[in-house]
Coordinates of C-alpha atoms in Angstrom, one line a residue:
X1 CA -24.1 37.8 -158.4
X2 CA -24.7 40.4 -155.7
X3 CA -28.0 42.1 -155.0
X4 CA -28.5 45.2 -152.9
X5 CA -29.9 48.6 -152.4
X6 CA -28.6 52.1 -152.9
X7 CA -29.8 55.4 -151.6
X8 CA -29.5 59.0 -152.8
X9 CA -30.3 60.2 -149.3
X10 CA -32.9 62.8 -150.3
X11 CA -34.9 64.6 -147.6
X12 CA -38.3 64.9 -149.3
X13 CA -41.7 65.6 -147.9
X14 CA -44.2 62.7 -148.0
X15 CA -46.6 63.9 -150.7
X16 CA -49.5 62.0 -149.1
X17 CA -49.1 63.6 -145.6
X18 CA -46.9 66.6 -146.1
X19 CA -44.5 65.5 -143.4
X20 CA -40.8 66.1 -144.0
X21 CA -38.3 64.2 -141.9
X22 CA -35.4 66.0 -140.3
X23 CA -31.9 65.5 -141.6
X24 CA -31.2 63.4 -138.5
X25 CA -34.2 61.2 -139.1
X26 CA -33.2 60.7 -142.7
X27 CA -29.6 59.8 -141.7
X28 CA -30.8 57.3 -139.1
X29 CA -33.3 55.8 -141.6
X30 CA -30.5 55.1 -144.0
X31 CA -28.7 53.2 -141.2
X32 CA -31.9 51.2 -140.5
X33 CA -32.3 50.4 -144.2
X34 CA -28.8 49.1 -144.4
X35 CA -29.3 46.9 -141.3
X36 CA -32.6 45.6 -142.7
X37 CA -30.9 44.8 -146.0
X38 CA -28.5 42.5 -144.2
X39 CA -31.3 41.0 -142.2
X40 CA -33.3 40.0 -145.3
X41 CA -30.3 38.5 -147.0
X42 CA -29.2 41.2 -149.4
X43 CA -25.5 41.6 -150.2
X44 CA -24.8 45.3 -150.7
X45 CA -25.8 48.7 -149.3
X46 CA -24.6 51.7 -151.2
X47 CA -24.8 55.4 -150.5
X48 CA -24.5 58.4 -152.8
X49 CA -22.4 61.5 -152.1
X50 CA -24.1 64.9 -152.2
X51 CA -23.2 68.3 -150.8
X52 CA -26.5 70.1 -151.4
X53 CA -30.1 70.1 -150.2
X54 CA -32.3 68.1 -150.3
X55 CA -29.6 65.4 -149.9
X56 CA -27.8 64.5 -146.7
X57 CA -25.0 61.9 -147.3
X58 CA -22.1 64.3 -147.6
X59 CA -19.7 62.0 -145.8
X60 CA -20.1 58.4 -147.1
X61 CA -17.2 57.0 -145.0
X62 CA -18.8 58.3 -141.8
X63 CA -22.1 56.7 -142.7
X64 CA -20.6 53.4 -143.9
X65 CA -18.2 53.2 -141.0
X66 CA -21.1 53.4 -138.6
X67 CA -23.0 50.8 -140.6
X68 CA -19.9 48.5 -140.7
X69 CA -19.9 48.5 -136.9
X70 CA -23.6 47.3 -136.8
X71 CA -23.4 44.7 -139.5
X72 CA -21.3 41.6 -140.2
X73 CA -21.8 40.4 -143.8
X74 CA -23.1 43.4 -145.7
X75 CA -20.9 44.8 -148.5
X76 CA -20.6 48.5 -148.0
X77 CA -20.3 50.7 -151.1
X78 CA -20.7 54.2 -152.5
X79 CA -23.1 54.7 -155.4
X80 CA -21.1 57.8 -156.1
X81 CA -17.7 58.9 -154.8
X82 CA -16.9 62.3 -156.4
X83 CA -13.6 61.6 -158.1
X84 CA -13.6 65.1 -159.6
X85 CA -14.0 67.2 -156.4
X86 CA -12.5 65.0 -153.7
X87 CA -8.7 65.0 -153.3
X88 CA -7.3 61.6 -154.4
X89 CA -5.1 61.5 -151.3
X90 CA -8.1 61.9 -149.0
X91 CA -10.0 59.2 -150.9
X92 CA -7.1 56.8 -150.7
X93 CA -6.7 57.2 -147.0
X94 CA -10.4 57.4 -146.0
X95 CA -11.4 54.3 -147.9
X96 CA -8.4 52.3 -146.8
X97 CA -9.3 53.2 -143.2
X98 CA -12.9 52.1 -143.8
X99 CA -11.7 48.9 -145.4
X100 CA -9.7 48.0 -142.3
X101 CA -12.6 48.8 -140.0
X102 CA -15.1 46.8 -142.1
X103 CA -12.8 43.8 -142.6
X104 CA -12.6 44.3 -146.3
X105 CA -16.4 44.8 -146.9
X106 CA -15.9 47.9 -149.0
X107 CA -16.3 49.0 -152.6
X108 CA -16.2 52.4 -154.2
X109 CA -18.1 53.7 -157.2
X110 CA -16.4 56.6 -158.9
X111 CA -18.4 59.2 -160.6
X112 CA -18.7 62.9 -161.4
X113 CA -22.1 63.4 -159.8
X114 CA -25.0 65.2 -161.4
X115 CA -24.8 68.6 -159.6
X116 CA -22.8 71.1 -161.6
X117 CA -22.3 73.7 -158.8
X118 CA -20.4 71.2 -156.7
X119 CA -17.2 72.0 -158.7
X120 CA -16.7 75.6 -157.5
X121 CA -17.7 74.6 -154.0
X122 CA -14.6 72.5 -153.9
X123 CA -12.4 74.8 -155.9
X124 CA -12.7 73.1 -159.3
X125 CA -14.0 74.1 -162.8
X126 CA -16.8 71.9 -164.3
X127 CA -15.2 72.4 -167.7
X128 CA -12.4 70.1 -166.4
X129 CA -14.8 67.4 -165.3
X130 CA -13.5 64.6 -167.5
X131 CA -9.8 65.4 -167.3
X132 CA -10.1 65.7 -163.5
X133 CA -11.8 62.3 -163.4
X134 CA -9.0 60.7 -165.4
X135 CA -6.1 62.3 -163.6
X136 CA -7.4 62.0 -160.1
X137 CA -8.2 58.3 -160.6
X138 CA -4.8 57.6 -162.0
X139 CA -3.2 59.2 -158.9
X140 CA -5.6 57.2 -156.6
X141 CA -4.6 53.9 -158.2
X142 CA -0.9 54.7 -157.6
X143 CA -1.5 55.8 -154.0
X144 CA -3.1 52.4 -153.3
X145 CA -0.7 50.3 -155.4
X146 CA 2.6 51.9 -154.6
X147 CA 4.1 52.4 -151.1
X148 CA 5.9 55.6 -152.1
X149 CA 4.5 57.9 -154.8
X150 CA 6.1 60.7 -156.7
X151 CA 3.5 62.6 -158.7
X152 CA 3.3 65.7 -160.9
X153 CA 0.0 66.4 -162.6
X154 CA -2.1 69.3 -163.9
X155 CA -4.8 69.7 -161.2
X156 CA -3.0 69.4 -157.8
X157 CA 0.3 70.1 -156.2
X158 CA 3.1 67.6 -156.7
X159 CA 3.8 64.7 -154.3
X160 CA 7.3 63.8 -153.4
X161 CA 8.0 60.5 -151.6
X162 CA 4.5 60.4 -150.3
X163 CA 3.0 57.3 -148.6
X164 CA -0.8 57.1 -148.1
X165 CA -1.8 55.7 -144.8
X166 CA -3.1 53.2 -143.8
X167 CA -2.1 51.0 -146.6
X168 CA -4.9 48.9 -148.2
X169 CA -6.0 45.9 -146.2
X170 CA -3.9 42.8 -147.1
X171 CA -2.2 44.9 -149.8
X172 CA -5.4 44.9 -151.9
X173 CA -7.3 48.1 -152.6
X174 CA -11.1 48.2 -152.5
X175 CA -12.8 47.1 -155.7
X176 CA -13.7 50.1 -157.9
X177 CA -16.8 50.6 -160.0
X178 CA -17.0 53.5 -162.4
X179 CA -20.5 54.9 -162.6
X180 CA -21.7 56.8 -165.6
X181 CA -25.1 57.4 -167.3
X182 CA -23.9 58.9 -170.5
X183 CA -20.1 59.3 -170.8
X184 CA -18.2 56.7 -172.9
X185 CA -14.9 58.2 -171.5
X186 CA -15.8 56.8 -168.1
X187 CA -16.6 53.4 -169.6
X188 CA -13.3 53.5 -171.3
X189 CA -11.6 54.4 -168.0
X190 CA -13.2 51.4 -166.3
X191 CA -12.1 49.1 -169.1
X192 CA -8.6 50.4 -169.2
X193 CA -8.0 49.5 -165.5
X194 CA -10.0 46.3 -165.6
X195 CA -12.4 47.8 -163.1
X196 CA -16.2 47.4 -162.9
X197 CA -18.7 49.6 -164.9
X198 CA -21.9 50.5 -163.3
X199 CA -24.8 51.9 -165.3
X200 CA -27.4 53.7 -163.2
X201 CA -30.2 52.3 -165.5
X202 CA -32.9 54.5 -164.0
X203 CA -33.5 57.3 -166.5
X204 CA -32.6 55.6 -169.8
X205 CA -34.1 53.2 -172.2
X206 CA -32.7 49.7 -172.8
X207 CA -31.1 50.7 -176.1
X208 CA -28.9 53.3 -174.4
X209 CA -27.9 51.0 -171.5
X210 CA -27.0 48.3 -174.1
X211 CA -24.8 50.7 -176.0
X212 CA -22.9 51.8 -173.0
X213 CA -22.3 48.3 -171.6
X214 CA -21.4 46.9 -175.0
X215 CA -18.8 49.6 -175.5
X216 CA -17.3 48.9 -172.0
X217 CA -17.2 45.2 -172.7
X218 CA -15.4 45.7 -176.0
X219 CA -12.8 47.9 -174.5
X220 CA -12.3 45.6 -171.5
X221 CA -11.3 42.9 -173.9
X222 CA -9.2 45.3 -176.0
X223 CA -7.1 46.1 -172.9
X224 CA -6.4 42.5 -172.2
X225 CA -8.4 41.9 -169.1
X226 CA -10.4 38.9 -170.4
X227 CA -13.1 38.3 -172.9
X228 CA -15.9 40.8 -173.3
X229 CA -18.4 38.6 -171.5
X230 CA -16.0 38.5 -168.5
X231 CA -16.2 42.2 -167.9
X232 CA -17.6 43.3 -164.5
X233 CA -21.0 45.0 -165.0
X234 CA -23.5 46.5 -162.5
X235 CA -26.9 48.0 -163.0
X236 CA -29.1 50.2 -160.9
X237 CA -32.9 50.4 -161.0
X238 CA -36.0 51.3 -159.0
X239 CA -38.9 49.1 -158.0
X240 CA -42.0 49.5 -155.9
X241 CA -44.0 46.4 -155.0
X242 CA -47.2 45.2 -153.5
X243 CA -48.8 41.8 -153.7
X244 CA -51.4 43.3 -156.1
X245 CA -50.0 45.2 -159.1
X246 CA -52.6 47.9 -159.2
X247 CA -52.2 48.5 -155.4
X248 CA -48.5 49.2 -156.1
X249 CA -49.3 51.7 -158.9
X250 CA -51.9 53.5 -156.8
X251 CA -49.7 53.8 -153.8
X252 CA -46.5 54.8 -155.6
X253 CA -48.0 57.3 -158.0
X254 CA -48.0 60.4 -155.7
X255 CA -44.4 59.7 -154.8
X256 CA -43.4 59.3 -158.4
X257 CA -45.2 62.5 -159.4
X258 CA -43.4 64.6 -156.7
X259 CA -40.0 62.9 -156.8
X260 CA -37.1 65.4 -156.9
X261 CA -35.2 63.1 -159.3
X262 CA -37.8 62.5 -161.9
X263 CA -41.1 64.1 -160.8
X264 CA -42.9 66.5 -163.2
X265 CA -41.9 64.6 -166.3
X266 CA -43.5 61.7 -168.1
X267 CA -46.4 59.9 -166.5
X268 CA -45.7 56.9 -164.3
X269 CA -47.0 54.6 -167.0
X270 CA -44.9 56.2 -169.7
X271 CA -41.8 56.2 -167.5
X272 CA -42.3 52.6 -166.6
X273 CA -42.5 51.7 -170.3
X274 CA -39.5 53.7 -171.4
X275 CA -37.1 52.9 -168.6
X276 CA -36.5 50.0 -166.2
X277 CA -38.7 51.5 -163.4
X278 CA -40.9 48.6 -162.3
X279 CA -44.0 49.2 -160.2
X280 CA -46.1 46.1 -159.6
X281 CA -46.1 42.7 -158.1
X282 CA -42.9 40.8 -157.0
X283 CA -43.3 38.5 -160.0
X284 CA -43.3 41.5 -162.3
X285 CA -40.1 42.7 -160.7
X286 CA -38.6 39.3 -161.1
X287 CA -39.6 39.1 -164.8
X288 CA -38.4 42.6 -165.6
X289 CA -35.1 42.2 -163.8
X290 CA -34.3 38.9 -165.5
X291 CA -35.0 40.6 -168.8
X292 CA -32.0 43.0 -168.2
X293 CA -29.7 40.1 -169.1
X294 CA -31.1 40.1 -172.6
X295 CA -29.4 43.4 -173.4
X296 CA -26.4 43.6 -171.0
X297 CA -25.4 40.0 -170.8
X298 CA -24.4 38.2 -167.6
X299 CA -23.6 40.8 -165.0
X300 CA -22.4 40.9 -161.4
X301 CA -24.3 43.5 -159.4
X302 CA -27.9 44.6 -159.2
X303 CA -28.8 47.6 -157.0
X304 CA -32.3 48.8 -156.4
X305 CA -33.3 52.3 -155.3
X306 CA -36.0 51.8 -152.6
X307 CA -36.2 54.9 -150.4
X308 CA -36.5 57.8 -152.8
X309 CA -39.2 60.5 -153.0
X310 CA -40.4 60.7 -149.4
X311 CA -41.5 57.1 -149.0
X312 CA -42.0 56.5 -145.3
X313 CA -39.4 54.3 -143.6
X314 CA -42.1 51.7 -142.7
X315 CA -43.0 51.4 -146.4
X316 CA -39.3 51.0 -147.4
X317 CA -38.8 48.3 -144.8
X318 CA -41.9 46.5 -146.2
X319 CA -40.3 46.8 -149.7
X320 CA -37.1 45.2 -148.4
X321 CA -39.0 42.3 -146.9
X322 CA -40.6 41.6 -150.3
X323 CA -37.3 42.0 -152.0
X324 CA -35.4 39.7 -149.7
X325 CA -38.2 37.1 -149.3
X326 CA -39.8 36.9 -152.7
X327 CA -37.7 38.5 -155.3
X328 CA -33.9 38.1 -154.7
X329 CA -34.0 34.3 -154.0
X330 CA -35.6 33.7 -157.4
X331 CA -33.3 36.1 -159.1
X332 CA -30.2 34.4 -157.6
X333 CA -31.4 31.0 -158.7
X334 CA -32.3 32.0 -162.2
X335 CA -29.3 34.2 -162.9
X336 CA -27.0 31.5 -161.5
X337 CA -28.5 28.9 -163.8
X338 CA -27.9 31.0 -166.8
X339 CA -24.4 32.2 -166.1
X340 CA -21.6 30.4 -167.9
X341 CA -18.8 29.0 -165.7
X342 CA -16.1 31.3 -167.2
X343 CA -18.0 34.5 -166.2
X344 CA -16.7 35.9 -163.0
X345 CA -18.7 36.3 -159.8
X346 CA -19.0 39.7 -158.2
X347 CA -15.6 40.7 -156.7
X348 CA -15.1 40.5 -153.0
X349 CA -12.1 41.3 -150.8
X350 CA -11.4 37.6 -150.5
X351 CA -11.5 36.9 -154.2
X352 CA -9.3 39.9 -154.9
X353 CA -6.7 38.7 -152.3
X354 CA -6.8 35.2 -153.9
X355 CA -6.4 36.6 -157.4
X356 CA -3.4 38.7 -156.3
X357 CA -1.8 35.7 -154.6
X358 CA -2.3 33.7 -157.8
X359 CA -1.5 36.6 -160.0
X360 CA -4.7 35.7 -161.9
X361 CA -8.1 37.0 -162.8
X362 CA -11.1 37.2 -160.6
X363 CA -12.3 33.8 -159.6
X364 CA -15.3 32.3 -161.4
X365 CA -18.0 30.3 -159.7

């Protein structure tokens, strides 16, 4: 199982001081967070893709390419690659290039994003969101899997004898997750291709997450990729920790109340009860996270949002220390003890290369 952090890259004033970082500061802080994640023993750093204020990560491959050059073991991922508004040819080439530079340490997470106006900014119509996601990904897979592609679709000009360059490293494309909060069509897409399904798991109650993951698992089995419990599942979540639980609540409350993603809604207490948000001690985070298995089954990837809502970089780095030193080692041990042998580990470039060589499924532990 892989553990890591993801960022949405918001530039938000610190509600306790009023200080707002510059865009440059925020970008550099994301690099520092990624480097710290590797330092404390986490597996993954993932960035969103946004093209509007108050968010800055408009070019994930640029950010991840820089981080690749300053790390050695960290898996680099997107937490959203906009499959609807990015051209599939550009995605195929950009992420294959990143894959070569990073020595295979690259995943993608396909999504439609949560900002409606992004569609016309890139010449698309939001009413075509789902058909675009389906068609663009079908083309992307062919661009990675086939050396020469002829293509005629609805939403872009045809391709004739086209070769995407560079070709994927070792002939194996980056592993793809399909991220969705509420669309069963995206879960179906993930299942059809035998890809991973990632549920953000921040805004929704356990019952909704269970429903989406169970649907994906059933369809994964239906499409012949393995049994339902062998489907590749990832979850998001947000935590804030201090040694003393009440200290965590008191410190995090102003950030929660002013957060651009969920501020101004339910109280911190209500939101923590109704969703997986966990604000408290490291042990509370451990107990809550282990409980996710009760309604999604054995899963392969757990990403935590740590740097949202104007939290100072110093505070985020302290959170990463707690995550790496006190939380993740326990989670690794407990999840590993519970996982049946036939359930796959999180995919890596090495496991995908081995599976291709053996023409078999992802290797299990």
